Short mmCIF file of C-alpha atoms and ligand atoms in Angstrom, two decimals:
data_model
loop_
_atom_site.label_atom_id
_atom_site.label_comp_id
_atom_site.label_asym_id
_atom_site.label_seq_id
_atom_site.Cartn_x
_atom_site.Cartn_y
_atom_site.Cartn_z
CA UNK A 28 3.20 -1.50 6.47
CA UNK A 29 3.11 0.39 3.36
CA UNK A 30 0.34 1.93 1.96
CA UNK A 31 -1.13 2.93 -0.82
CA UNK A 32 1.38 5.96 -1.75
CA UNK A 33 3.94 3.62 -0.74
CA UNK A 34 3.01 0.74 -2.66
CA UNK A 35 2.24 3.14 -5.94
CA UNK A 36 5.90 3.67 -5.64
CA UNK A 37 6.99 0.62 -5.99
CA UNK A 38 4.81 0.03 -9.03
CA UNK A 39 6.04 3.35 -10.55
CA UNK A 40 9.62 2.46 -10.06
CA UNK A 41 9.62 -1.24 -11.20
CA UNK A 42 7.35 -1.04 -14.01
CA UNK A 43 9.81 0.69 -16.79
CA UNK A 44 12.38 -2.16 -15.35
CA UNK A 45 9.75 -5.22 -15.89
CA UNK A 46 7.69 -4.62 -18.66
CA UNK A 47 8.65 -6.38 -21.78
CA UNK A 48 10.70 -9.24 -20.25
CA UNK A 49 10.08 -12.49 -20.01
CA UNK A 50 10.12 -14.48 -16.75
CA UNK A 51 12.97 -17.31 -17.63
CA UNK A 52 12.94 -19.02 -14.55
CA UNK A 53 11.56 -19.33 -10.99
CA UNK A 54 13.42 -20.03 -7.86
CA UNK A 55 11.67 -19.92 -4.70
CA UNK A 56 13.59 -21.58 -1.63
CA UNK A 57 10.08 -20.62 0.33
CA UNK A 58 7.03 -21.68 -1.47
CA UNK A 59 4.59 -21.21 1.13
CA UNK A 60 4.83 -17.39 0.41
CA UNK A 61 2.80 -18.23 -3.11
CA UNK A 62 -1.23 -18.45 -1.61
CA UNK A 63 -2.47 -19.09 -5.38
CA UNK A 64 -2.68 -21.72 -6.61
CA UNK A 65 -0.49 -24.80 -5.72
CA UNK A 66 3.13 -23.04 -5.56
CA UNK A 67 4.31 -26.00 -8.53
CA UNK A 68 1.12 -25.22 -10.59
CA UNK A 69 2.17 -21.03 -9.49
CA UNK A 70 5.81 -21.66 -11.08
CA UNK A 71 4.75 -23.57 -14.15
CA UNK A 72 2.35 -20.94 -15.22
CA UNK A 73 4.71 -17.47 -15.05
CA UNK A 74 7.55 -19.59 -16.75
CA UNK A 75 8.00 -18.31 -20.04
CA UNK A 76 5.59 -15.19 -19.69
CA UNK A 77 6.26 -12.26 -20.92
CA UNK A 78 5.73 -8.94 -18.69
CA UNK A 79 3.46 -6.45 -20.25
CA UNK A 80 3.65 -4.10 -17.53
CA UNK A 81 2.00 -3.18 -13.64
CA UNK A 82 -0.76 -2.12 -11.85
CA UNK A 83 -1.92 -1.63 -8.16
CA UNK A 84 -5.22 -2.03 -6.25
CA UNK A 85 -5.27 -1.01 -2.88
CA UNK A 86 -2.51 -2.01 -1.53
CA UNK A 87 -1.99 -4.76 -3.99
CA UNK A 88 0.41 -4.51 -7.07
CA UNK A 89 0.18 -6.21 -10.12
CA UNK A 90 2.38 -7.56 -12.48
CA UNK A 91 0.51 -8.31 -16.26
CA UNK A 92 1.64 -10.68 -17.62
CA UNK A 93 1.02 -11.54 -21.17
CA UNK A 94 -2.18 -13.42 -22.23
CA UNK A 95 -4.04 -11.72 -19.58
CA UNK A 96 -2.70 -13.78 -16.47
CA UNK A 97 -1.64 -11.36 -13.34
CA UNK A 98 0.77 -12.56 -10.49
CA UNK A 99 -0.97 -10.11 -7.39
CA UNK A 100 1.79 -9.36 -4.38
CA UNK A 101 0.90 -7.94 -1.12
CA UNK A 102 3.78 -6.66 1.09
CA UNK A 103 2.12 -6.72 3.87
CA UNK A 104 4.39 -5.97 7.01
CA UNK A 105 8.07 -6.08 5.47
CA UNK A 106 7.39 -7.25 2.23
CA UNK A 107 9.73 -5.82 -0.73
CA UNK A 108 10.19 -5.97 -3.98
CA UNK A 109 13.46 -5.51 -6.17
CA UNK A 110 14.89 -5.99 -9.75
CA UNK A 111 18.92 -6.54 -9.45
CA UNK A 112 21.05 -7.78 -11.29
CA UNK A 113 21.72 -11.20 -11.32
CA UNK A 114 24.96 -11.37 -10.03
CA UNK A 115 23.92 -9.45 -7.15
CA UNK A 116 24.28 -11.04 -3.72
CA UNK A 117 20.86 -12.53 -2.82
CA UNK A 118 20.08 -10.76 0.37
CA UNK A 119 18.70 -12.76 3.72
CA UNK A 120 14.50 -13.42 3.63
CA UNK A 121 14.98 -13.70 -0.58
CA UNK A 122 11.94 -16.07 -1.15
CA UNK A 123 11.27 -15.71 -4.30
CA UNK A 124 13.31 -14.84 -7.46
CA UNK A 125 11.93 -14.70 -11.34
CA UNK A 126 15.00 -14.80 -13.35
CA UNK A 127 14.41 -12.20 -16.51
CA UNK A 128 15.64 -11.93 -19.99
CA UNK A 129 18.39 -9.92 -19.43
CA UNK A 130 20.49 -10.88 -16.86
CA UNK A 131 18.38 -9.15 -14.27
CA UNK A 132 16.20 -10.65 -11.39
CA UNK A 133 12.83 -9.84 -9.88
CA UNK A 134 13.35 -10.74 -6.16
CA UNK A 135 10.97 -10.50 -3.47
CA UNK A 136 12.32 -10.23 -0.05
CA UNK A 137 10.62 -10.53 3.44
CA UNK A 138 12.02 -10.80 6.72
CA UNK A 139 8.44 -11.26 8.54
CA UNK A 140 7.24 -13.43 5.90
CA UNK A 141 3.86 -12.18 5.82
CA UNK A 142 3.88 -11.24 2.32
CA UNK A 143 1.92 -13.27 -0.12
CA UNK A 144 1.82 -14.09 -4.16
CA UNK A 145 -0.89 -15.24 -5.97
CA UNK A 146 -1.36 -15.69 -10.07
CA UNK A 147 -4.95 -14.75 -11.60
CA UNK A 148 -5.12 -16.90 -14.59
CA UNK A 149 -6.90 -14.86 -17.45
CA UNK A 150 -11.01 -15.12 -17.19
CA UNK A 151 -10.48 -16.55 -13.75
CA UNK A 152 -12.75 -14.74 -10.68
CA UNK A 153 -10.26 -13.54 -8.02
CA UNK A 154 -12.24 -15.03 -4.67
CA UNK A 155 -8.17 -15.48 -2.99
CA UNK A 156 -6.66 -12.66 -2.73
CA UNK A 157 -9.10 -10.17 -1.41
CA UNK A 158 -8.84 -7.71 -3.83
CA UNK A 159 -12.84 -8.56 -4.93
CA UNK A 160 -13.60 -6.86 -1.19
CA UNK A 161 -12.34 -3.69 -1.83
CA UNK A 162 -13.77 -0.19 -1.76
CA UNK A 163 -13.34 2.17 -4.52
CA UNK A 164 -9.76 3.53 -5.21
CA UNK A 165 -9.66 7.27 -3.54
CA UNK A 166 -9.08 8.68 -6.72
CA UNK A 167 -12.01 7.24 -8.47
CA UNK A 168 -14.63 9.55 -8.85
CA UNK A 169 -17.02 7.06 -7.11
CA UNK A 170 -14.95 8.03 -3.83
CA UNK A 171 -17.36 11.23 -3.54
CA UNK A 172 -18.91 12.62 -0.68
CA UNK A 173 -22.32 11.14 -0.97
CA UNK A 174 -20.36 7.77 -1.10
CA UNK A 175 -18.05 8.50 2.37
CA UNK A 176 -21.13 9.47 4.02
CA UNK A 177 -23.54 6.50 2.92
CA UNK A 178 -20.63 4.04 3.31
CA UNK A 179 -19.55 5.58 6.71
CA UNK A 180 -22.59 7.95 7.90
CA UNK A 181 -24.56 5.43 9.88
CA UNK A 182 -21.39 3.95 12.22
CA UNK A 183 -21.02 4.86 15.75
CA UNK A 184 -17.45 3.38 15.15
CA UNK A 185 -14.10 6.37 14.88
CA UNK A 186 -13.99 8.01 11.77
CA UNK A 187 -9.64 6.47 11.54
CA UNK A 188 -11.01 3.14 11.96
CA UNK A 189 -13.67 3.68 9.17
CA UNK A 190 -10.95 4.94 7.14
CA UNK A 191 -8.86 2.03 7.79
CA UNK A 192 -11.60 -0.44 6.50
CA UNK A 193 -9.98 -1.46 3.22
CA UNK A 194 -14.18 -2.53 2.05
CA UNK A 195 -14.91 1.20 2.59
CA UNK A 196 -11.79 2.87 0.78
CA UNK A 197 -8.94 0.65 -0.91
CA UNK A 198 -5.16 1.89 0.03
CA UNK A 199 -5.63 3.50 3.39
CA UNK A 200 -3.45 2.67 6.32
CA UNK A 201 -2.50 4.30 9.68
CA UNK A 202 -0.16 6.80 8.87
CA UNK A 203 -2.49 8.59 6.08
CA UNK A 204 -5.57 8.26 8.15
CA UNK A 205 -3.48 10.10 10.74
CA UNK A 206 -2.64 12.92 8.30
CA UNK A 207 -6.35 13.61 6.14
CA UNK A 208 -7.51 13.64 9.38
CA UNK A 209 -5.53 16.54 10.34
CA UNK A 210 -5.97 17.93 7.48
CA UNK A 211 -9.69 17.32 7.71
CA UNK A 212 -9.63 19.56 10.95
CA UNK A 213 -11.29 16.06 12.46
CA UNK A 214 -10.39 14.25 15.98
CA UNK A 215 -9.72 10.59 15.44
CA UNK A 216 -11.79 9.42 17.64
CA UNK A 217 -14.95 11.20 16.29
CA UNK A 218 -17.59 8.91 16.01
CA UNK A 219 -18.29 8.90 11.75
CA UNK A 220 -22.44 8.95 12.49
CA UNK A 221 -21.22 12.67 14.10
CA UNK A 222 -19.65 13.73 10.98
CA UNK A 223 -21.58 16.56 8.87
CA UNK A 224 -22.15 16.89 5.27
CA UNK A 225 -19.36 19.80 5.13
CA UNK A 226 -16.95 17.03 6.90
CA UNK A 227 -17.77 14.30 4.08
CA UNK A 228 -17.24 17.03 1.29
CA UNK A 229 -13.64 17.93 3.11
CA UNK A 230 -12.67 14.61 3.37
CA UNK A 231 -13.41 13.86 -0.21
CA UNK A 232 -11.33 16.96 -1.39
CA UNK A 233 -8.53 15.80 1.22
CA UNK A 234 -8.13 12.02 0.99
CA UNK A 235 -6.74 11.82 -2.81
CA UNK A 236 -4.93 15.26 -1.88
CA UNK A 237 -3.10 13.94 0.90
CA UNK A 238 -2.38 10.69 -0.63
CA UNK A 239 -1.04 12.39 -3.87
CA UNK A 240 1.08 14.19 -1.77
CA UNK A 241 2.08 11.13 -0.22
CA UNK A 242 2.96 9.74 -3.42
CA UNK A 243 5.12 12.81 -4.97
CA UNK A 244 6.93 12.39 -1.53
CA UNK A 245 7.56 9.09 -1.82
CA UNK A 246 9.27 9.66 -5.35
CA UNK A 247 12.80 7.40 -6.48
CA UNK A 248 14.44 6.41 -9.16
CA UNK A 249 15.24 3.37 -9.79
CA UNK A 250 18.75 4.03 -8.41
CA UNK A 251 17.68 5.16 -5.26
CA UNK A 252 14.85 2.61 -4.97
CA UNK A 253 18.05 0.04 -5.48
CA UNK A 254 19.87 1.69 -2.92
CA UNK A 255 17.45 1.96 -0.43
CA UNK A 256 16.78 -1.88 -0.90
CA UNK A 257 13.45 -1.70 -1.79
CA UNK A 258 12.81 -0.40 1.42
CA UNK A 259 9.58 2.73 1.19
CA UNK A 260 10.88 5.87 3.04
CA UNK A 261 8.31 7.89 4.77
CA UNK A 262 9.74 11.80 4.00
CA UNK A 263 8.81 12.98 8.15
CA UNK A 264 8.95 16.46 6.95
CA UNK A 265 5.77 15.86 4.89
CA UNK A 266 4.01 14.17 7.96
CA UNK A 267 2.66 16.50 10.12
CA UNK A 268 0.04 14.31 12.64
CA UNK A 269 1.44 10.76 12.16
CA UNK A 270 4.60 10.13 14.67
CA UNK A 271 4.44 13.54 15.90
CA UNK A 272 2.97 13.13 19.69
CA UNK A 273 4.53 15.90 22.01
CA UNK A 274 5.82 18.28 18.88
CA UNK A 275 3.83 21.38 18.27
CA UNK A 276 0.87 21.15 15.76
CA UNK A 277 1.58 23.27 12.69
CA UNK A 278 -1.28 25.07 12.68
CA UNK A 279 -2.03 26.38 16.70
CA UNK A 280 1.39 25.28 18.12
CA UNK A 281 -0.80 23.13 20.45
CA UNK A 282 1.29 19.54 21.31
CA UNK A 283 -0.36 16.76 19.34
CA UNK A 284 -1.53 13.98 21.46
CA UNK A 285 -1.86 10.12 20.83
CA UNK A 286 -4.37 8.08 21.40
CA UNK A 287 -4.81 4.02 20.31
CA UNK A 288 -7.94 3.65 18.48
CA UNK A 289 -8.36 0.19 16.96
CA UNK A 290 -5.45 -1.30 18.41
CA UNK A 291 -3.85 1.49 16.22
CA UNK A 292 -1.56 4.73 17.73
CA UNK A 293 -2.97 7.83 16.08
CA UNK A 294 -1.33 11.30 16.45
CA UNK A 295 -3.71 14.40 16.58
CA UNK A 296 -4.16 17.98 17.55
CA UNK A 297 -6.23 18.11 20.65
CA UNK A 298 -7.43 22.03 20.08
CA UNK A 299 -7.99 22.27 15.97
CA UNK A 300 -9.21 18.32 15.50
CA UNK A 301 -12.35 18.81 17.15
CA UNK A 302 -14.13 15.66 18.54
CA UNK A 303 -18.05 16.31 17.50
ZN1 LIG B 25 -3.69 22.40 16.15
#
């Protein structure tokens, strides 16, 4: 699943292509995919809008439209996103395409079909999409240390799962909980009540680092986005914990070990993550 460097990506990349067209027409040979509101009412509405640009929440991106309206996409699982031109060969799993102003097509592909649409009329309350239950965005300055350790300090449950909770932090996902862990110098599996005020303040400093990180990796243009089908690439070379069980960790040559935690694999260095 891609998270929120991932996802940031695909905002950055697709928002110079979108913003100022207008949506001509919709085709969508899978209407289930649209969760809000009734996929007819969904159509009608975004017909005719004009794109004033993107943003993302979480793992959510967001497509402004004009008037104040936003059509909200999660990828979820295999989700993508693409502008092509409209002579393009529609690719299997297309379920959704808004035909643009300029020969061009916003298409949203999904082989697992997990992926959902919604539109957020302007002045409307967003109770659909989950976006209203998220925590803070990790680069918000809200996302201090006092706030991990309030939000997180009482739980007997692992500090990666607490991570994971998209209530607690907006945008994590397994793969970066894997790596500001390491970076933290924290075992997975550490219950967060066991964490100390230093660990809150280095995971505060390390979460947007590592994610920013994540994000410079993840860099395309719009070329390569295109090529790549809309497909996120993780860079491996700028992973060091996630995917990495047997290699040496960077730091103490120790092999990194993996555990499930959650349901979730996590990667980790036995001797410099400490369990508290
Ligand atoms: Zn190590």
């Amino acid at each position: 699943m891609p998270e929120l460097p991932e996802v940031e990506t695909v905002k950055r990349v697709l928002e110079p292509q979108l913003s100022g067209r207008v949506i001509t027409k919709v085709v969508c040979p899978r209407p289930e995919i649209i969760a809000h509101p009734h996929a007819e009412v969904f159509f009608k509405k975004v017909t005719g809008a004009k794109i004033t640009g993107m943003g993302r929440r979480g793992k959510f991106i967001l497509i402004n439209l004009e008037q104040g309206a936003t059509i909200i996409v999660h990828l979820r699982m295999t989700g993508q996103l693409v502008v092509t031109p409209a002579t393009q060969v529609e690719r299997k799993h297309t379920h959704i395409i808004f035909q643009l102003d300029n020969q061009e097509e916003l298409r949203f592909i999904d082989p697992r079909r997990f992926g959902r649409l919604w539109l957020q009329e302007a002045g409307e309350e967003d109770n659909f999409s989950g976006i209203s239950k998220l925590g803070p965005e990790p680069f918000a300055k809200q996302c201090n240390a006092a706030y991990l350790a309030q939000s997180m300090g009482h739980r007997q449950k692992a500090i990666k799962e607490c991570l994971l909770d998209q209530s607690i932090i907006a945008g994590i996902g397994n793969i970066y909980a894997d790596e500001i862990l390491f970076a933290a110098q924290i075992c997975p599996t550490t219950p967060a009540a066991s964490l100390t005020k230093k660990d809150w303040q280095n995971l505060a400093r390390i979460i947007p680092k590592i994610l920013k990180i994540g994000i410079e990796a993840d860099y395309m243009t719009k070329e390569e986005y295109l090529a790549a089908e809309g497909k996120w690439q993780h860079k491996m070379p700028v992973l060091k914990a996630y995917g990495h069980e047997h290699d040496p960790c960077p730091r103490c040559q120790t092999p990194l070990v993996r555990v499930v935690i959650a349901g979730r694999s996590s990667c980790y260095c036995p001797q410099c993550q400490h369990q508290k």
